[in-house]
């Protein structure tokens, strides 16, 4: 993993950095309702300006699919961003940009920090068009990619542009890549992976990759049911992909030949209704009845898995251990999360997690701040767990 950072660019006086960021924030009634992604932009803007440089931020917003869709303008994001950056932020509309590209002159003075309108207003963005990238390149002298969450897409602002200007990783992207590299790239062994969530089918590639890389694989959540079924246990009315029986067995076989220990629940929490506070029972695996659904792993399982975590140095986690949105079926997820965070706190376990529901589950368990790194990049994080090369990252490495 060899990529440059902003500090490698040296003095940036008189130079402008074109910085790809993630401004795809949730909005409610025209206002930003969660500014986590905006906060992630600050370290890079501060680093570039501290080095004497100016900034033009590039980002997409929603899916306008190459058309100007006024509801998907980045303009309403600017005040919230200015607030977080603690400085004035200018805006470049697509008309302003088109004029500049046509005659090479701005018809107004640029501010030290600017935001360009939604990159996906241009059809060339998603087709990784070289001509559009060349126009983006006219905005500055160096390129900084700080949007890990968009790095799994080869788009003009994430890939083609990186080839046209000196390209480096931004502060947030750099920290993310370092954490991920420590977790699966060149991790300290033993490595344990927790893969949970609803379905095996959505995470097949993740499982296939992990069994070859990690020492222990904990399979939890709904996807564990498919593995238990494949092993001959009755899973009653549980969420289960019975047609994936052979696939599950093949993954278990591959794990065996790769020296990966697979851990499945040994006791489970069952209920006959899929709702919070449904009447429930903890039972051993072989006792699940016809109409019962496995909604969580049981306490013996959590205790055993906590023991696995204890002998490991590195943990990577995607997917909850049960239907954590409904109490008390959050118990295994919360229990294992607390065990992980205690070890992380004590310095014996590096803890990296990601995934939309996983982040919510870890926040619910109150351990979000205690993990070494939590990735908020949904698709990019999963593709990384699948072992795929991310085009936006590869472009920085060249
Ligand atoms: P992520 O978004 O972190 O990648 P997933 O989307 O794969 O995670 O999975 C999260 C979902 O899996 C949650 O909605 C959770 O309720 C569900 N789930 C976990 N365990 C079970 C189970 N035993 N039965 C039904 N749903 C489950
Ligand atoms: Mg999800």
Coordinates of C-alpha atoms and ligand atoms in Angstrom, one line a residue:
X1 CA 0.0 0.0 0.0
X2 CA 2.0 2.9 -1.2
X3 CA 0.2 6.2 -1.6
X4 CA 1.2 9.7 -0.9
X5 CA -0.3 12.1 1.6
X6 CA -0.9 15.8 1.7
X7 CA 2.2 16.3 3.7
X8 CA 4.2 14.8 0.8
X9 CA 3.1 17.7 -1.4
X10 CA 5.1 20.2 0.6
X11 CA 4.4 23.9 0.4
X12 CA 1.2 24.6 -1.5
X13 CA 1.4 28.4 -1.6
X14 CA -0.2 29.7 -4.7
X15 CA -1.6 26.2 -5.5
X16 CA -5.1 24.9 -5.5
X17 CA -6.0 21.3 -4.5
X18 CA -9.0 19.6 -6.2
X19 CA -10.3 17.5 -3.4
X20 CA -12.8 14.7 -3.9
X21 CA -14.9 14.4 -0.7
X22 CA -18.1 12.8 0.4
X23 CA -20.9 15.4 0.8
X24 CA -23.7 12.9 0.3
X25 CA -25.3 13.8 3.6
X26 CA -28.9 13.1 4.6
X27 CA -31.2 16.2 4.3
X28 CA -34.5 17.0 6.0
X29 CA -36.5 20.0 4.9
X30 CA -33.5 21.5 3.1
X31 CA -31.2 21.2 6.1
X32 CA -28.4 18.7 6.8
X33 CA -29.7 16.2 9.4
X34 CA -26.5 14.3 10.0
X35 CA -23.2 16.1 9.5
X36 CA -20.8 13.2 10.2
X37 CA -19.6 13.3 6.6
X38 CA -19.0 17.0 6.7
X39 CA -16.9 16.7 9.8
X40 CA -14.7 14.2 7.9
X41 CA -13.9 16.9 5.3
X42 CA -12.3 19.3 7.9
X43 CA -8.9 17.6 8.5
X44 CA -8.1 17.7 4.8
X45 CA -9.3 21.3 4.2
X46 CA -7.2 22.3 7.2
X47 CA -4.1 20.4 6.0
X48 CA -4.2 22.0 2.6
X49 CA -4.8 25.5 3.8
X50 CA -2.2 25.1 6.5
X51 CA 0.3 24.3 3.7
X52 CA -0.7 27.6 2.1
X53 CA -3.0 26.1 -0.6
X54 CA -6.6 26.7 -1.6
X55 CA -9.3 24.1 -2.1
X56 CA -12.1 23.2 -4.6
X57 CA -14.2 20.3 -3.3
X58 CA -15.7 17.8 -5.7
X59 CA -18.6 15.6 -4.6
X60 CA -21.7 13.9 -5.8
X61 CA -25.1 14.2 -4.3
X62 CA -27.8 11.6 -4.8
X63 CA -28.3 10.0 -8.2
X64 CA -29.1 12.6 -10.9
X65 CA -27.7 10.3 -13.5
X66 CA -26.0 12.8 -15.7
X67 CA -28.7 15.5 -15.6
X68 CA -29.2 18.7 -13.8
X69 CA -31.7 17.8 -11.1
X70 CA -32.3 21.0 -9.0
X71 CA -33.4 18.9 -5.9
X72 CA -29.9 17.3 -6.0
X73 CA -27.9 20.5 -5.9
X74 CA -25.0 20.6 -3.5
X75 CA -25.8 24.3 -2.8
X76 CA -27.9 23.7 0.3
X77 CA -25.0 21.7 1.9
X78 CA -22.6 24.7 1.7
X79 CA -23.9 26.6 4.8
X80 CA -23.6 23.5 7.0
X81 CA -20.1 22.8 5.6
X82 CA -19.0 26.4 6.2
X83 CA -20.3 26.1 9.8
X84 CA -18.2 23.0 10.4
X85 CA -15.1 24.3 8.7
X86 CA -15.4 27.6 10.5
X87 CA -14.7 29.5 7.4
X88 CA -16.5 31.0 4.4
X89 CA -17.2 28.5 1.6
X90 CA -17.9 29.6 -2.0
X91 CA -20.0 27.7 -4.5
X92 CA -19.3 27.0 -8.2
X93 CA -22.5 26.3 -10.1
X94 CA -22.5 24.1 -13.1
X95 CA -23.1 27.2 -15.3
X96 CA -20.0 28.9 -13.7
X97 CA -18.0 25.8 -14.3
X98 CA -19.1 25.4 -17.9
X99 CA -18.2 29.1 -18.6
X100 CA -14.8 28.7 -17.0
X101 CA -14.0 25.5 -19.0
X102 CA -15.1 27.3 -22.2
X103 CA -13.0 30.5 -21.8
X104 CA -10.4 29.7 -19.1
X105 CA -11.6 32.6 -16.9
X106 CA -13.7 32.9 -13.8
X107 CA -16.3 35.7 -14.0
X108 CA -16.0 36.1 -10.2
X109 CA -13.1 35.8 -7.8
X110 CA -12.8 32.3 -6.2
X111 CA -12.7 32.0 -2.4
X112 CA -10.0 29.9 -0.7
X113 CA -12.5 27.1 -0.2
X114 CA -15.1 26.4 -2.9
X115 CA -17.5 23.6 -3.6
X116 CA -18.3 22.6 -7.2
X117 CA -21.9 21.6 -8.0
X118 CA -22.8 17.9 -8.0
X119 CA -20.3 16.0 -10.2
X120 CA -23.1 13.6 -11.2
X121 CA -24.9 16.4 -13.1
X122 CA -22.3 15.5 -15.8
X123 CA -22.9 12.2 -17.7
X124 CA -19.1 11.8 -17.9
X125 CA -18.8 11.4 -14.1
X126 CA -20.1 7.8 -13.9
X127 CA -18.6 6.8 -17.2
X128 CA -15.1 7.8 -16.0
X129 CA -14.9 10.2 -18.9
X130 CA -11.4 11.5 -19.6
X131 CA -12.6 14.8 -21.1
X132 CA -14.7 15.6 -18.0
X133 CA -11.7 14.6 -15.8
X134 CA -9.6 17.0 -17.8
X135 CA -12.1 19.8 -17.1
X136 CA -12.0 19.0 -13.4
X137 CA -8.2 19.1 -13.5
X138 CA -8.4 22.7 -14.8
X139 CA -9.7 23.6 -11.3
X140 CA -6.4 23.1 -9.6
X141 CA -2.8 21.9 -9.5
X142 CA -2.9 18.8 -7.3
X143 CA -5.6 16.1 -6.6
X144 CA -6.6 14.8 -3.2
X145 CA -9.0 12.0 -2.8
X146 CA -10.7 12.0 0.6
X147 CA -13.8 10.0 -0.3
X148 CA -13.1 6.3 0.6
X149 CA -16.9 5.7 0.4
X150 CA -16.7 6.5 -3.3
X151 CA -13.5 4.7 -4.0
X152 CA -15.2 1.5 -5.2
X153 CA -16.4 3.4 -8.2
X154 CA -14.2 4.2 -11.2
X155 CA -15.7 7.7 -11.9
X156 CA -14.2 10.8 -13.5
X157 CA -13.7 12.5 -10.1
X158 CA -12.3 9.4 -8.4
X159 CA -10.3 7.6 -11.0
X160 CA -9.6 9.4 -14.3
X161 CA -8.8 12.7 -12.5
X162 CA -6.2 11.0 -10.3
X163 CA -4.2 10.3 -13.5
X164 CA -4.1 13.9 -14.6
X165 CA -2.7 15.7 -11.5
X166 CA -0.2 14.7 -8.7
X167 CA -2.6 12.5 -6.6
X168 CA -2.5 12.0 -2.9
X169 CA -4.8 10.6 -0.2
X170 CA -6.6 13.0 2.0
X171 CA -6.5 12.9 5.8
X172 CA -9.7 10.9 6.3
X173 CA -9.0 8.6 3.4
X174 CA -5.4 8.1 4.6
X175 CA -6.6 7.1 8.1
X176 CA -9.2 4.8 6.7
X177 CA -6.7 3.0 4.4
X178 CA -4.2 2.7 7.3
X179 CA -6.8 1.1 9.6
X180 CA -8.1 -1.3 6.9
X181 CA -4.6 -2.3 6.0
X182 CA -3.9 -3.0 9.7
X183 CA -7.0 -5.1 9.8
X184 CA -6.8 -7.3 6.7
X185 CA -3.8 -6.1 4.6
X186 CA -0.9 -6.8 6.9
X187 CA -2.7 -7.6 10.2
X188 CA -1.2 -8.9 13.4
X189 CA -2.4 -12.5 13.8
X190 CA -4.5 -14.2 15.1
X191 CA -7.2 -12.4 13.1
X192 CA -10.9 -12.9 13.9
X193 CA -13.7 -11.8 11.6
X194 CA -17.3 -11.5 12.6
X195 CA -19.7 -11.7 9.7
X196 CA -23.4 -11.4 10.6
X197 CA -26.5 -9.8 9.2
X198 CA -29.4 -11.1 7.4
X199 CA -28.4 -13.1 4.4
X200 CA -25.5 -15.3 3.2
X201 CA -26.4 -14.4 -0.4
X202 CA -25.4 -10.7 0.1
X203 CA -22.1 -11.6 1.7
X204 CA -20.9 -14.7 -0.2
X205 CA -17.9 -12.9 -1.6
X206 CA -17.0 -11.6 1.8
X207 CA -17.1 -15.1 3.3
X208 CA -15.1 -16.6 0.5
X209 CA -12.4 -14.0 0.9
X210 CA -12.2 -14.1 4.7
X211 CA -11.9 -17.9 5.1
X212 CA -8.6 -17.6 3.2
X213 CA -7.3 -14.6 5.3
X214 CA -8.4 -15.0 8.9
X215 CA -7.7 -17.4 11.7
X216 CA -11.2 -17.4 13.2
X217 CA -14.5 -16.7 11.4
X218 CA -17.5 -16.0 13.5
X219 CA -20.7 -16.4 11.6
X220 CA -23.8 -14.9 13.2
X221 CA -27.2 -13.3 12.5
X222 CA -29.6 -14.7 10.0
X223 CA -26.8 -16.0 7.9
X224 CA -25.7 -18.4 10.6
X225 CA -29.1 -20.2 10.2
X226 CA -28.2 -21.2 6.6
X227 CA -25.0 -22.7 7.9
X228 CA -26.7 -24.5 10.8
X229 CA -29.4 -25.8 8.4
X230 CA -26.6 -27.0 6.0
X231 CA -25.1 -28.9 9.0
X232 CA -28.4 -30.7 9.5
X233 CA -29.9 -28.7 12.3
X234 CA -33.6 -27.8 12.2
X235 CA -34.0 -24.0 12.1
X236 CA -37.8 -23.9 12.3
X237 CA -39.3 -20.7 10.8
X238 CA -36.0 -18.8 10.9
X239 CA -34.7 -16.7 8.1
X240 CA -32.7 -19.2 6.2
X241 CA -31.6 -19.6 2.5
X242 CA -32.1 -23.3 2.1
X243 CA -31.0 -23.2 -1.5
X244 CA -27.6 -22.1 -0.4
X245 CA -27.0 -25.3 1.6
X246 CA -24.2 -26.6 -0.8
X247 CA -22.6 -23.2 -0.9
X248 CA -22.5 -23.0 2.8
X249 CA -20.9 -26.5 3.0
X250 CA -18.4 -25.5 0.4
X251 CA -17.4 -22.4 2.4
X252 CA -17.0 -24.5 5.5
X253 CA -14.8 -27.0 3.5
X254 CA -12.7 -24.1 2.1
X255 CA -12.3 -22.8 5.6
X256 CA -11.0 -26.2 6.8
X257 CA -8.4 -26.4 4.1
X258 CA -7.3 -22.8 4.7
X259 CA -6.9 -23.4 8.4
X260 CA -9.7 -21.0 9.4
X261 CA -11.7 -21.9 12.4
X262 CA -15.4 -21.3 11.8
X263 CA -17.6 -20.5 14.9
X264 CA -21.3 -20.9 14.7
X265 CA -23.9 -20.4 17.6
X266 CA -24.2 -23.3 20.0
X267 CA -27.3 -21.9 21.7
X268 CA -29.9 -19.6 20.3
X269 CA -32.7 -17.3 21.3
X270 CA -36.0 -18.2 19.6
X271 CA -39.4 -16.6 19.4
X272 CA -42.6 -17.2 17.4
X273 CA -43.1 -13.6 16.6
X274 CA -40.7 -11.2 14.8
X275 CA -41.2 -8.2 17.0
X276 CA -39.6 -6.4 20.0
X277 CA -40.2 -8.1 23.4
X278 CA -41.8 -11.1 21.8
X279 CA -42.0 -14.1 24.2
X280 CA -38.7 -15.8 23.8
X281 CA -36.6 -18.7 25.0
X282 CA -32.9 -19.6 25.1
X283 CA -32.3 -23.1 23.9
X284 CA -29.6 -25.4 22.6
X285 CA -29.3 -25.7 18.9
X286 CA -30.9 -29.1 18.6
X287 CA -34.1 -28.0 20.3
X288 CA -35.5 -25.5 17.8
X289 CA -39.2 -26.3 17.0
X290 CA -41.1 -26.0 13.8
X291 CA -42.7 -22.6 14.2
X292 CA -39.8 -21.0 16.1
X293 CA -37.4 -18.3 14.6
X294 CA -33.8 -18.0 15.7
X295 CA -33.5 -14.2 16.3
X296 CA -30.3 -14.1 18.3
X297 CA -27.3 -16.1 19.6
X298 CA -27.5 -17.3 23.2
X299 CA -25.4 -16.5 26.2
X300 CA -23.2 -19.6 26.0
X301 CA -22.3 -18.6 22.5
X302 CA -21.5 -15.1 23.5
X303 CA -19.2 -16.3 26.3
X304 CA -17.4 -18.8 24.0
X305 CA -17.0 -16.1 21.3
X306 CA -15.7 -13.6 23.8
X307 CA -13.0 -16.2 24.6
X308 CA -12.1 -16.4 20.9
X309 CA -11.7 -12.6 20.8
X310 CA -9.4 -12.8 23.9
X311 CA -6.8 -14.9 22.1
X312 CA -6.9 -12.7 19.0
X313 CA -4.9 -9.5 18.1
X314 CA -7.1 -8.2 15.3
X315 CA -10.9 -8.1 14.8
X316 CA -12.8 -7.1 11.7
X317 CA -16.6 -7.0 12.0
X318 CA -19.5 -6.7 9.6
X319 CA -23.0 -7.6 10.3
X320 CA -24.9 -7.9 13.6
X321 CA -25.2 -11.2 15.5
X322 CA -29.0 -11.0 15.7
X323 CA -32.1 -9.0 15.0
X324 CA -30.5 -6.2 17.2
X325 CA -33.2 -3.6 16.3
X326 CA -35.6 -5.5 18.5
X327 CA -34.9 -5.9 22.2
X328 CA -34.0 -8.4 23.7
X329 CA -32.7 -9.8 20.5
X330 CA -29.8 -7.3 20.6
X331 CA -28.1 -9.2 23.5
X332 CA -25.5 -11.2 21.5
X333 CA -24.5 -8.2 19.4
X334 CA -24.3 -6.0 22.4
X335 CA -22.5 -8.6 24.5
X336 CA -19.9 -9.4 21.8
X337 CA -19.4 -5.7 21.0
X338 CA -18.7 -4.9 24.7
X339 CA -16.2 -7.8 24.9
X340 CA -14.5 -6.5 21.8
X341 CA -14.4 -2.9 23.0
X342 CA -13.0 -3.9 26.4
X343 CA -10.1 -5.7 24.7
X344 CA -9.7 -2.8 22.4
X345 CA -9.5 -0.5 25.3
X346 CA -7.0 -2.7 27.1
X347 CA -4.8 -2.5 23.9
X348 CA -4.8 -6.2 23.2
X349 CA -7.2 -6.2 20.2
X350 CA -7.3 -3.9 17.1
X351 CA -10.9 -3.4 16.3
X352 CA -12.2 -2.4 12.9
X353 CA -15.9 -2.5 11.9
X354 CA -18.1 -1.3 9.1
X355 CA -21.5 -1.6 7.4
X356 CA -24.7 0.5 7.7
X357 CA -26.5 -1.7 10.3
X358 CA -23.2 -2.7 12.0
X359 CA -22.4 0.9 12.7
X360 CA -25.9 1.4 14.1
X361 CA -25.6 -1.7 16.2
X362 CA -22.2 -0.7 17.7
X363 CA -23.6 2.8 18.4
X364 CA -26.6 1.1 20.1
X365 CA -24.1 -1.0 22.2
X366 CA -22.4 2.2 23.2
X367 CA -19.0 1.1 21.9
X368 CA -18.6 3.2 18.7
X369 CA -16.0 5.5 20.2
X370 CA -14.0 2.6 21.6
X371 CA -13.3 0.7 18.4
X372 CA -10.0 1.4 16.7
X373 CA -11.7 2.3 13.5
X374 CA -15.3 2.4 12.3
X375 CA -15.9 2.7 8.6
X376 CA -19.0 4.6 7.5
X377 CA -18.4 3.7 3.9
X378 CA -21.1 1.1 3.0
X379 CA -20.4 -0.3 -0.4
X380 CA -16.7 0.5 -0.4
X381 CA -16.2 -1.2 2.9
X382 CA -17.9 -4.4 1.8
X383 CA -15.9 -4.5 -1.5
X384 CA -12.8 -4.1 0.6
X385 CA -13.9 -7.0 2.8
X386 CA -14.4 -9.0 -0.4
X387 CA -10.7 -8.5 -1.2
X388 CA -11.5 -6.4 -4.3
X389 CA -9.1 -3.6 -5.5
X390 CA -10.9 -0.3 -5.2
X391 CA -10.3 1.8 -8.4
X392 CA -10.1 5.1 -6.4
X393 CA -7.4 3.6 -4.2
X394 CA -5.5 1.9 -7.0
X395 CA -5.4 5.3 -8.8
X396 CA -3.6 6.8 -5.8
X397 CA -1.1 4.0 -5.6
X398 CA 0.2 4.5 -9.1
Ligands
LIG1 P1 -24.7 -4.3 7.5 O1 -25.7 -3.2 7.0 O2 -23.9 -3.9 8.7 O3 -23.9 -4.9 6.4 P2 -26.8 -6.4 7.1 O4 -27.6 -5.4 6.4 O5 -26.1 -7.5 6.4 O6 -25.6 -5.6 8.0 O7 -27.6 -7.1 8.3 C1 -28.4 -6.4 9.2 C2 -29.7 -7.0 9.4 O8 -29.7 -8.4 9.7 C3 -30.5 -6.3 10.5 O9 -31.6 -5.7 10.0 C4 -30.8 -7.5 11.5 O10 -32.1 -7.3 12.0 C5 -30.8 -8.6 10.5 N1 -30.7 -9.9 11.3 C6 -29.6 -10.3 12.0 N2 -29.9 -11.5 12.6 C7 -31.1 -11.9 12.2 C8 -31.9 -13.1 12.4 N3 -31.4 -14.0 13.2 N4 -33.1 -13.1 11.8 C9 -33.5 -12.1 11.1 N5 -32.8 -11.0 10.8 C10 -31.6 -10.9 11.3
LIG2 MG1 -27.5 -3.3 6.0

